[in-house]
Amino acid sequence: EDIILRASNQSLLADILAALTGSDKLIRMQHFVTGVAAKCQFSIDLRKDECNNRGVTVTSTLLVSMPSGDFERSDARLNLANIHVRAQFHPSSAPEDHDQVRYEILSLEPLLSLSSDAHLLVKASKSLAKDLKELKRINADVPEEKTQEEEDSARRDSYFKQVVLSSKNHTISHTIDASKKGICYAFKKANMFATQTKARYQHVKEEKAILQQAMLDAAIETKARYQHVKEEKAILQQAMLDAAIETKARYQHVKEETNILTQVMMDAAIETKAKYQNVREETNILTQVMFGVAIETKAKYQHVSLW
C-alpha cells in the first residue's frame, strides 16, 4: 500500500513522455515543443483479492504547445493538440515478480484547424525558423559529442518508437524490468528508501523513548528533591516560628520584670520622699528649738550684763 500511495503522482507519466518525445515524434524538443500534464485523474485500488489487481491508474491530458512567435508576450504559446493518455501501475505481490506498468495513448485531439488557424502556424513557423537559425549560428563552433547516457536514451526512444508504430490503437503495453532504468526501478528505489527511512524512524523513535524516560526520571528526581527541600523549608519555618514565640515569651517576661522594678523604684522614691518630709519637719522643729534657746540665752546674757 505504501508504494501504491507513493506512486500516485505525475512521475507515472515520465516514461510515456519519454516515448512521445523525439526528433520525429509528437513532442519535438528541437522545435521547442513541450508536453505538459494539463489534467490528471488518479484512481487508487487497495483491495486485496485473488486477482491481485491492487494498483493505481492515472488518466491524463498532455497539452502539446510551441512558441507562438508573439514577441509582445514572453510566455505566449501556441497550443497544438491534446494527447489523452493512461498509465497503470500494479506492484508485484511476490519478491521474485516484477512490478507491472502499462501505458496507453487513448486519443489525439488537434486544437488547430488549417483552414482557420493557418496564419498562426505561419507566424509560429517563421519565428521558429529564425530561432533555429540563430541557435545554429551560435552552436556552429561547438563539436557535438554524445555521452553514454544520450546514446542509451536514443536507443530507448527508438525502442518506444517501434512499440508505438507496431501497436494497434496507439497502445503501449510494456513490462519494465525492476533492475533496469524506468519508473519501476525508481519505485523500487523509493521502496528501499522507505524501508531505510522506516528503520531510521524506528531508531529515532527508540532514542526518543529513551530520552523521554530519562526526562521522566529527571523530573521524578527533581520532584523528590523539591519535596525534600519543601519539607526542610517547613521545618525551618517551624523552627523560626518557635524561636519567635520563645523570643516573645522572653520579652514578655522581661517586660513584666521591668514593670516590677519600676514599681519598686517608685515605692522607694515615695518612701524616700516621705522620709525627707519627716526629716524636714524635724529640722524645722530643731531650728525653732535652737532659735528659742538662742533667744533665751541672749536674754540671760543681757541680764548678766546689767548686773
GROMACS .gro file of C-alpha atoms in nm:
model
  307
    1GLU     CA    1   0.000   0.000   0.000
    2ASP     CA    2   0.287   0.237   0.076
    3ILE     CA    3   0.441   0.205  -0.269
    4ILE     CA    4   0.099   0.247  -0.435
    5LEU     CA    5   0.034   0.568  -0.245
    6ARG     CA    6   0.385   0.699  -0.318
    7ALA     CA    7   0.344   0.616  -0.688
    8SER     CA    8   0.021   0.816  -0.714
    9ASN     CA    9   0.174   1.125  -0.873
   10GLN     CA   10   0.277   1.259  -1.212
   11SER     CA   11   0.601   1.059  -1.208
   12LEU     CA   12   0.394   0.776  -1.364
   13LEU     CA   13   0.387   0.984  -1.682
   14ALA     CA   14   0.767   1.009  -1.709
   15ASP     CA   15   0.818   0.708  -1.937
   16ILE     CA   16   0.526   0.782  -2.165
   17LEU     CA   17   0.656   1.138  -2.207
   18ALA     CA   18   0.992   0.989  -2.298
   19ALA     CA   19   0.820   0.766  -2.555
   20LEU     CA   20   0.641   1.063  -2.710
   21THR     CA   21   0.947   1.289  -2.714
   22GLY     CA   22   1.196   1.278  -3.001
   23SER     CA   23   1.310   1.446  -3.321
   24ASP     CA   24   1.036   1.273  -3.526
   25LYS     CA   25   0.771   1.222  -3.259
   26LEU     CA   26   0.479   1.420  -3.128
   27ILE     CA   27   0.685   1.622  -2.880
   28ARG     CA   28   0.986   1.757  -3.070
   29MET     CA   29   1.230   1.932  -2.843
   30GLN     CA   30   1.431   2.070  -3.138
   31HIS     CA   31   1.123   2.279  -3.223
   32PHE     CA   32   1.080   2.387  -2.861
   33VAL     CA   33   0.763   2.178  -2.840
   34THR     CA   34   0.662   2.081  -2.489
   35GLY     CA   35   0.411   1.841  -2.341
   36VAL     CA   36   0.262   1.942  -2.008
   37ALA     CA   37   0.011   1.749  -1.800
   38ALA     CA   38  -0.289   1.983  -1.805
   39LYS     CA   39  -0.523   1.741  -1.629
   40CYS     CA   40  -0.463   1.433  -1.415
   41GLN     CA   41  -0.706   1.192  -1.254
   42PHE     CA   42  -0.584   0.919  -1.018
   43SER     CA   43  -0.775   0.603  -0.927
   44ILE     CA   44  -0.624   0.404  -0.639
   45ASP     CA   45  -0.731   0.046  -0.575
   46LEU     CA   46  -0.612  -0.102  -0.244
   47ARG     CA   47  -0.839  -0.406  -0.242
   48LYS     CA   48  -0.686  -0.747  -0.178
   49ASP     CA   49  -0.830  -1.035  -0.380
   50GLU     CA   50  -0.711  -1.342  -0.571
   51CYS     CA   51  -0.667  -1.143  -0.891
   52ASN     CA   52  -0.426  -0.907  -0.715
   53ASN     CA   53  -0.546  -0.600  -0.906
   54ARG     CA   54  -0.423  -0.356  -0.649
   55GLY     CA   55  -0.259  -0.054  -0.804
   56VAL     CA   56  -0.305   0.299  -0.933
   57THR     CA   57  -0.440   0.424  -1.266
   58VAL     CA   58  -0.380   0.777  -1.389
   59THR     CA   59  -0.568   0.932  -1.680
   60SER     CA   60  -0.404   1.250  -1.804
   61THR     CA   61  -0.430   1.509  -2.076
   62LEU     CA   62  -0.096   1.624  -2.215
   63LEU     CA   63  -0.109   1.969  -2.371
   64VAL     CA   64   0.136   1.995  -2.663
   65SER     CA   65   0.243   2.350  -2.746
   66MET     CA   66   0.519   2.551  -2.911
   67PRO     CA   67   0.629   2.916  -2.911
   68SER     CA   68   0.366   3.127  -3.089
   69GLY     CA   69   0.608   3.392  -3.216
   70ASP     CA   70   0.413   3.665  -3.038
   71PHE     CA   71   0.701   3.881  -2.914
   72GLU     CA   72   0.469   4.109  -2.719
   73ARG     CA   73   0.417   3.829  -2.468
   74SER     CA   74   0.717   3.647  -2.322
   75ASP     CA   75   0.513   3.337  -2.224
   76ALA     CA   76   0.297   3.313  -2.536
   77ARG     CA   77   0.249   2.952  -2.651
   78LEU     CA   78   0.057   2.808  -2.943
   79ASN     CA   79  -0.146   2.508  -2.830
   80LEU     CA   80  -0.124   2.233  -3.094
   81ALA     CA   81  -0.302   1.930  -2.954
   82ASN     CA   82  -0.419   1.737  -2.650
   83ILE     CA   83  -0.288   1.383  -2.603
   84HIS     CA   84  -0.512   1.175  -2.378
   85VAL     CA   85  -0.306   0.902  -2.212
   86ARG     CA   86  -0.348   0.643  -1.938
   87ALA     CA   87  -0.086   0.477  -1.718
   88GLN     CA   88  -0.143   0.180  -1.488
   89PHE     CA   89   0.092   0.061  -1.216
   90HIS     CA   90   0.046  -0.272  -1.033
   91PRO     CA   91   0.314  -0.363  -0.778
   92SER     CA   92   0.425  -0.723  -0.758
   93SER     CA   93   0.281  -0.944  -0.485
   94ALA     CA   94   0.595  -1.160  -0.456
   95PRO     CA   95   0.960  -1.052  -0.425
   96GLU     CA   96   1.062  -1.255  -0.734
   97ASP     CA   97   0.794  -1.093  -0.956
   98HIS     CA   98   0.836  -0.764  -1.136
   99ASP     CA   99   0.613  -0.459  -1.099
  100GLN     CA  100   0.378  -0.409  -1.395
  101VAL     CA  101   0.346  -0.073  -1.573
  102ARG     CA  102   0.113  -0.028  -1.871
  103TYR     CA  103   0.088   0.282  -2.087
  104GLU     CA  104  -0.187   0.369  -2.335
  105ILE     CA  105  -0.244   0.657  -2.575
  106LEU     CA  106  -0.622   0.691  -2.572
  107SER     CA  107  -0.670   0.965  -2.830
  108LEU     CA  108  -0.512   1.265  -3.002
  109GLU     CA  109  -0.718   1.585  -3.012
  110PRO     CA  110  -0.594   1.858  -3.251
  111LEU     CA  111  -0.653   2.211  -3.129
  112LEU     CA  112  -0.581   2.394  -3.457
  113SER     CA  113  -0.752   2.395  -3.796
  114LEU     CA  114  -0.551   2.451  -4.114
  115SER     CA  115  -0.837   2.645  -4.268
  116SER     CA  116  -0.889   2.894  -3.986
  117ASP     CA  117  -0.558   2.889  -3.795
  118ALA     CA  118  -0.309   2.880  -4.082
  119HIS     CA  119  -0.186   3.232  -4.006
  120LEU     CA  120  -0.098   3.129  -3.651
  121LEU     CA  121   0.105   2.833  -3.778
  122VAL     CA  122   0.284   3.051  -4.033
  123LYS     CA  123   0.371   3.308  -3.765
  124ALA     CA  124   0.500   3.040  -3.528
  125SER     CA  125   0.695   2.867  -3.808
  126LYS     CA  126   0.868   3.190  -3.914
  127SER     CA  127   0.963   3.266  -3.553
  128LEU     CA  128   1.084   2.908  -3.507
  129ALA     CA  129   1.296   2.918  -3.823
  130LYS     CA  130   1.454   3.242  -3.708
  131ASP     CA  131   1.532   3.100  -3.365
  132LEU     CA  132   1.675   2.778  -3.511
  133LYS     CA  133   1.895   2.973  -3.749
  134GLU     CA  134   2.027   3.185  -3.463
  135LEU     CA  135   2.082   2.876  -3.248
  136LYS     CA  136   2.266   2.702  -3.535
  137ARG     CA  137   2.492   3.005  -3.574
  138ILE     CA  138   2.571   3.007  -3.202
  139ASN     CA  139   2.648   2.634  -3.192
  140ALA     CA  140   2.844   2.625  -3.518
  141ASP     CA  141   3.181   2.607  -3.343
  142VAL     CA  142   3.073   2.366  -3.070
  143PRO     CA  143   3.156   1.999  -3.151
  144GLU     CA  144   2.878   1.753  -3.084
  145GLU     CA  145   2.976   1.467  -2.858
  146LYS     CA  146   2.717   1.218  -2.743
  147THR     CA  147   2.755   1.082  -2.394
  148GLN     CA  148   2.678   0.724  -2.298
  149GLU     CA  149   2.359   0.845  -2.130
  150GLU     CA  150   2.245   1.019  -2.451
  151GLU     CA  151   2.315   0.704  -2.655
  152ASP     CA  152   2.117   0.493  -2.405
  153SER     CA  153   1.834   0.746  -2.424
  154ALA     CA  154   1.838   0.736  -2.807
  155ARG     CA  155   1.820   0.355  -2.810
  156ARG     CA  156   1.539   0.370  -2.554
  157ASP     CA  157   1.348   0.625  -2.764
  158SER     CA  158   1.395   0.407  -3.071
  159TYR     CA  159   1.255   0.109  -2.885
  160PHE     CA  160   0.948   0.304  -2.771
  161LYS     CA  161   0.902   0.434  -3.124
  162GLN     CA  162   0.891   0.078  -3.257
  163VAL     CA  163   0.641  -0.014  -2.988
  164VAL     CA  164   0.418   0.283  -3.075
  165LEU     CA  165   0.429   0.220  -3.450
  166SER     CA  166   0.374  -0.154  -3.419
  167SER     CA  167   0.090  -0.131  -3.163
  168LYS     CA  168  -0.271  -0.113  -3.267
  169ASN     CA  169  -0.494   0.172  -3.146
  170HIS     CA  170  -0.181   0.356  -3.026
  171THR     CA  171  -0.146   0.124  -2.725
  172ILE     CA  172   0.181   0.085  -2.537
  173SER     CA  173   0.197  -0.229  -2.329
  174HIS     CA  174   0.536  -0.283  -2.179
  175THR     CA  175   0.669  -0.454  -1.867
  176ILE     CA  176   0.973  -0.274  -1.724
  177ASP     CA  177   1.233  -0.487  -1.552
  178ALA     CA  178   1.290  -0.363  -1.197
  179SER     CA  179   1.665  -0.397  -1.244
  180LYS     CA  180   1.668  -0.161  -1.546
  181LYS     CA  181   1.608   0.208  -1.588
  182GLY     CA  182   1.244   0.311  -1.566
  183ILE     CA  183   0.974   0.410  -1.329
  184CYS     CA  184   0.962   0.065  -1.168
  185TYR     CA  185   1.329   0.095  -1.079
  186ALA     CA  186   1.250   0.436  -0.930
  187PHE     CA  187   0.965   0.285  -0.729
  188LYS     CA  188   1.193   0.003  -0.612
  189LYS     CA  189   1.448   0.261  -0.502
  190ALA     CA  190   1.170   0.458  -0.333
  191ASN     CA  191   1.053   0.142  -0.153
  192MET     CA  192   1.412   0.069  -0.042
  193PHE     CA  193   1.449   0.426   0.075
  194ALA     CA  194   1.116   0.398   0.259
  195THR     CA  195   1.238   0.082   0.434
  196GLN     CA  196   1.559   0.254   0.538
  197THR     CA  197   1.361   0.558   0.646
  198LYS     CA  198   1.128   0.336   0.848
  199ALA     CA  199   1.428   0.173   1.020
  200ARG     CA  200   1.576   0.514   1.092
  201TYR     CA  201   1.239   0.633   1.218
  202GLN     CA  202   1.218   0.328   1.447
  203HIS     CA  203   1.570   0.402   1.575
  204VAL     CA  204   1.479   0.766   1.628
  205LYS     CA  205   1.157   0.656   1.797
  206GLU     CA  206   1.352   0.431   2.036
  207GLU     CA  207   1.600   0.711   2.109
  208LYS     CA  208   1.305   0.943   2.167
  209ALA     CA  209   1.151   0.690   2.409
  210ILE     CA  210   1.486   0.662   2.594
  211LEU     CA  211   1.513   1.040   2.607
  212GLN     CA  212   1.155   1.071   2.732
  213GLN     CA  213   1.226   0.809   3.002
  214ALA     CA  214   1.543   0.995   3.104
  215MET     CA  215   1.347   1.320   3.117
  216LEU     CA  216   1.076   1.146   3.323
  217ASP     CA  217   1.337   1.007   3.565
  218ALA     CA  218   1.496   1.351   3.593
  219ALA     CA  219   1.153   1.503   3.656
  220ILE     CA  220   1.080   1.245   3.930
  221GLU     CA  221   1.420   1.309   4.089
  222THR     CA  222   1.367   1.683   4.070
  223LYS     CA  223   1.023   1.641   4.225
  224ALA     CA  224   1.172   1.431   4.508
  225ARG     CA  225   1.441   1.692   4.568
  226TYR     CA  226   1.178   1.965   4.565
  227GLN     CA  227   0.969   1.770   4.815
  228HIS     CA  228   1.275   1.727   5.037
  229VAL     CA  229   1.357   2.098   5.011
  230LYS     CA  230   0.992   2.177   5.080
  231GLU     CA  231   0.999   1.963   5.396
  232GLU     CA  232   1.327   2.125   5.507
  233LYS     CA  233   1.172   2.465   5.442
  234ALA     CA  234   0.868   2.372   5.652
  235ILE     CA  235   1.097   2.253   5.935
  236LEU     CA  236   1.296   2.576   5.913
  237GLN     CA  237   0.979   2.784   5.918
  238GLN     CA  238   0.855   2.590   6.222
  239ALA     CA  239   1.190   2.644   6.397
  240MET     CA  240   1.176   3.015   6.318
  241LEU     CA  241   0.818   3.028   6.449
  242ASP     CA  242   0.919   2.850   6.772
  243ALA     CA  243   1.214   3.091   6.811
  244ALA     CA  244   0.982   3.386   6.756
  245ILE     CA  245   0.736   3.252   7.018
  246GLU     CA  246   1.021   3.192   7.264
  247THR     CA  247   1.160   3.543   7.199
  248LYS     CA  248   0.814   3.689   7.252
  249ALA     CA  249   0.776   3.497   7.580
  250ARG     CA  250   1.116   3.620   7.696
  251TYR     CA  251   1.026   3.974   7.601
  252GLN     CA  252   0.700   3.945   7.794
  253HIS     CA  253   0.889   3.814   8.098
  254VAL     CA  254   1.145   4.097   8.075
  255LYS     CA  255   0.861   4.345   8.036
  256GLU     CA  256   0.694   4.213   8.350
  257GLU     CA  257   1.024   4.222   8.539
  258THR     CA  258   1.075   4.582   8.418
  259ASN     CA  259   0.729   4.677   8.540
  260ILE     CA  260   0.802   4.521   8.881
  261LEU     CA  261   1.135   4.701   8.902
  262THR     CA  262   0.972   5.030   8.805
  263GLN     CA  263   0.707   4.977   9.074
  264VAL     CA  264   0.976   4.900   9.333
  265MET     CA  265   1.169   5.209   9.236
  266MET     CA  266   0.852   5.418   9.254
  267ASP     CA  267   0.772   5.280   9.602
  268ALA     CA  268   1.128   5.354   9.710
  269ALA     CA  269   1.101   5.707   9.578
  270ILE     CA  270   0.772   5.761   9.762
  271GLU     CA  271   0.924   5.623  10.080
  272THR     CA  272   1.233   5.842  10.037
  273LYS     CA  273   1.011   6.144   9.979
  274ALA     CA  274   0.814   6.069  10.296
  275LYS     CA  275   1.133   6.026  10.498
  276TYR     CA  276   1.265   6.356  10.353
  277GLN     CA  277   0.944   6.531  10.457
  278ASN     CA  278   0.973   6.392  10.810
  279VAL     CA  279   1.337   6.497  10.834
  280ARG     CA  280   1.244   6.841  10.709
  281GLU     CA  281   0.976   6.879  10.974
  282GLU     CA  282   1.216   6.757  11.243
  283THR     CA  283   1.475   7.005  11.116
  284ASN     CA  284   1.223   7.289  11.138
  285ILE     CA  285   1.135   7.189  11.494
  286LEU     CA  286   1.501   7.166  11.586
  287THR     CA  287   1.566   7.503  11.425
  288GLN     CA  288   1.275   7.652  11.621
  289VAL     CA  289   1.408   7.500  11.942
  290MET     CA  290   1.754   7.629  11.870
  291PHE     CA  291   1.613   7.974  11.794
  292GLY     CA  292   1.420   7.970  12.124
  293VAL     CA  293   1.734   7.860  12.308
  294ALA     CA  294   1.928   8.139  12.141
  295ILE     CA  295   1.674   8.398  12.247
  296GLU     CA  296   1.670   8.264  12.596
  297THR     CA  297   2.048   8.265  12.609
  298LYS     CA  298   2.056   8.619  12.474
  299ALA     CA  299   1.813   8.732  12.745
  300LYS     CA  300   2.019   8.566  13.018
  301TYR     CA  301   2.327   8.729  12.881
  302GLN     CA  302   2.152   9.067  12.887
  303HIS     CA  303   2.050   9.018  13.250
  304VAL     CA  304   2.400   8.921  13.341
  305SER     CA  305   2.535   9.233  13.178
  306LEU     CA  306   2.304   9.455  13.387
  307TRP     CA  307   2.437   9.304  13.696
   0.00000   0.00000   0.00000
